[in-house]
PDB file of C-alpha atoms in Angstrom:
ATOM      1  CA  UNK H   1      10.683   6.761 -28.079  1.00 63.00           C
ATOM      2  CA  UNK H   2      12.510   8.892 -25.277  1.00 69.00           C
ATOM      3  CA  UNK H   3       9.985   8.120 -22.763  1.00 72.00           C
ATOM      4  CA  UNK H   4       9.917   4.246 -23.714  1.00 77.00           C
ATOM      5  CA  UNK H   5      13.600   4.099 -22.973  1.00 76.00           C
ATOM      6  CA  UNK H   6      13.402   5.884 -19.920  1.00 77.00           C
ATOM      7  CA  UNK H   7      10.799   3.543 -18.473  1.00 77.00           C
ATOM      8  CA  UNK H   8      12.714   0.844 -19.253  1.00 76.00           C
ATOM      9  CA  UNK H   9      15.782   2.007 -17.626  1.00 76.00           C
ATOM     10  CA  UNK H  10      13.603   2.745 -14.536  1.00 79.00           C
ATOM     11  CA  UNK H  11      12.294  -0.737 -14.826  1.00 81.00           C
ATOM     12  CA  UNK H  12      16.039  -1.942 -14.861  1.00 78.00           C
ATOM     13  CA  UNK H  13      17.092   0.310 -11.638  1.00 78.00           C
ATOM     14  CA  UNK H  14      14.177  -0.484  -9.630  1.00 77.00           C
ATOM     15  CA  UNK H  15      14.213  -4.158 -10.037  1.00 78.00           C
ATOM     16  CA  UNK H  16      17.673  -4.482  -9.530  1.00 75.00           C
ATOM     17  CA  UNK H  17      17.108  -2.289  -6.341  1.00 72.00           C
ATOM     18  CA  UNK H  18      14.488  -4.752  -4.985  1.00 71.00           C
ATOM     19  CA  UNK H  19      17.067  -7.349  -5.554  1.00 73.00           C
ATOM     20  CA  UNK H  20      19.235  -6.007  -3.097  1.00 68.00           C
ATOM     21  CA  UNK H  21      16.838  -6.814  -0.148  1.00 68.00           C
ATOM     22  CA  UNK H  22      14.777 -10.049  -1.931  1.00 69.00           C
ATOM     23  CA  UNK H  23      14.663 -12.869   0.608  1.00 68.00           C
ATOM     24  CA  UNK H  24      11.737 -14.852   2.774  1.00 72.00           C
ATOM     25  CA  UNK H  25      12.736 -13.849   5.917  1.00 73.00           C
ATOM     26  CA  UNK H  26      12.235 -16.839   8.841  1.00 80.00           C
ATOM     27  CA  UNK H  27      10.080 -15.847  12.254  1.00 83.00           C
ATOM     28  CA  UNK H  28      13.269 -15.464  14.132  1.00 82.00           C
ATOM     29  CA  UNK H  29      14.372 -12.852  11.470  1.00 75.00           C
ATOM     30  CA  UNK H  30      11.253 -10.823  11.836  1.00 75.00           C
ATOM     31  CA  UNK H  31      11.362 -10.982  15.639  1.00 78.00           C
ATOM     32  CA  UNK H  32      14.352  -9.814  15.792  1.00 77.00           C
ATOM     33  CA  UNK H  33      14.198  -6.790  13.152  1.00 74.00           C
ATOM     34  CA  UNK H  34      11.968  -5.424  16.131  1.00 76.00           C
ATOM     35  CA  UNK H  35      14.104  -5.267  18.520  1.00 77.00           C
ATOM     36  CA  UNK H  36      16.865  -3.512  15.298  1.00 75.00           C
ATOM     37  CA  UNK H  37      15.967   0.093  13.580  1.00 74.00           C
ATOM     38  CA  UNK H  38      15.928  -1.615  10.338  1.00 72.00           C
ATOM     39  CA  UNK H  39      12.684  -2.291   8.558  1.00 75.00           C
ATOM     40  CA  UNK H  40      12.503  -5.881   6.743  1.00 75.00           C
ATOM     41  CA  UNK H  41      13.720  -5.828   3.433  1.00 74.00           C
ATOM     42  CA  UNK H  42      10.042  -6.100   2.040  1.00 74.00           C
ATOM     43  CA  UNK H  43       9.156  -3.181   3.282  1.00 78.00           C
ATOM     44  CA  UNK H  44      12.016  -1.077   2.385  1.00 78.00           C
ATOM     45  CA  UNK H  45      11.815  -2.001  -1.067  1.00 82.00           C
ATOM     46  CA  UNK H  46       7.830  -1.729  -1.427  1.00 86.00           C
ATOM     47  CA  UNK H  47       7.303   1.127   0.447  1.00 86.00           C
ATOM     48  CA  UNK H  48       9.537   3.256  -0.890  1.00 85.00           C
ATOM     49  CA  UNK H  49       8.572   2.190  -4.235  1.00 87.00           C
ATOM     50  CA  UNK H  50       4.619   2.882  -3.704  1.00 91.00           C
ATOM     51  CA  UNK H  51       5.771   6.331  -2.807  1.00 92.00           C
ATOM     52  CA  UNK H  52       7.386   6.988  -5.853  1.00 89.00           C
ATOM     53  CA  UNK H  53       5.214   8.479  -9.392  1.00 91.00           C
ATOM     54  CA  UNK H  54       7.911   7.468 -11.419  1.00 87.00           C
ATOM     55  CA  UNK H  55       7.551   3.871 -10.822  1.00 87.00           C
ATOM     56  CA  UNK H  56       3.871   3.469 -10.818  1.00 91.00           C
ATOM     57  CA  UNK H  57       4.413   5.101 -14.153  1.00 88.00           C
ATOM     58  CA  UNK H  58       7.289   3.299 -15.483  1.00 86.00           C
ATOM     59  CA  UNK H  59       5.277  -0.159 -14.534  1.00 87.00           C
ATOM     60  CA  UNK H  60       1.890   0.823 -15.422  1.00 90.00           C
ATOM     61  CA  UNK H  61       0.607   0.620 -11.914  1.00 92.00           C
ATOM     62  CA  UNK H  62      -3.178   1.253 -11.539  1.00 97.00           C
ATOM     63  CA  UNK H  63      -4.337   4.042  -9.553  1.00 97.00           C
ATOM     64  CA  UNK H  64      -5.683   3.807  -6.031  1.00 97.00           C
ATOM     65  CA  UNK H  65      -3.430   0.335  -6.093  1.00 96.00           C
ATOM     66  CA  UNK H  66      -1.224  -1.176  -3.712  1.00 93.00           C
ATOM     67  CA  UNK H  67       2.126   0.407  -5.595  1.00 92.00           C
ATOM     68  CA  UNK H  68       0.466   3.487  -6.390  1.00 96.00           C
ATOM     69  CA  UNK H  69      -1.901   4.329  -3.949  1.00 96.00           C
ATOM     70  CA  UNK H  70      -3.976   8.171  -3.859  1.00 96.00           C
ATOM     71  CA  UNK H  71      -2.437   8.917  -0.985  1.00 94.00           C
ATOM     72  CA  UNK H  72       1.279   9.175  -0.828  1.00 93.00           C
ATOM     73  CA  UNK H  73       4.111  10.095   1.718  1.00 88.00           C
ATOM     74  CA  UNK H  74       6.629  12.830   0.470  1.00 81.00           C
ATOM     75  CA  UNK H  75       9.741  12.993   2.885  1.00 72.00           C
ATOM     76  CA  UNK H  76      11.573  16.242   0.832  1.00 66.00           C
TER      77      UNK H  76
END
């Protein structure tokens, strides 16, 4: 029952964390995050999130898949 609740309150952070940078982002937008040391929002939100066991686990995310791939990238 503990676990349940914690993947549902992991759920609940890392939605509301993609939230934060959700958007379609026009051609101009993308060209100019280029020439800016920012990634797009997509690609802060997913890529972090791939990297992460805890949220392939909390959503169920098949292995080898896009959001939890075999390979990951551990900064610390």
């Amino acid at each position: 029952m503990i676990k349940d609740a914690v993947a549902v309150l992991t759920q609940l952070i890392r939605r509301t964390e993609a939230r934060l940078y959700c958007s379609k982002d026009s051609l101009e937008a993308l060209k100019s995050s280029l020439d800016l040391n920012h990634s797009i929002g997509s690609l802060r939100v997913n890529n972090v999130l791939a990297n992460m066991p805890e949220f392939a686990e909390a959503f169920h995310c098949a292995p080898g898949t896009r959001m939890n791939p075999d390979k990951r990238c551990t900064l610390y």
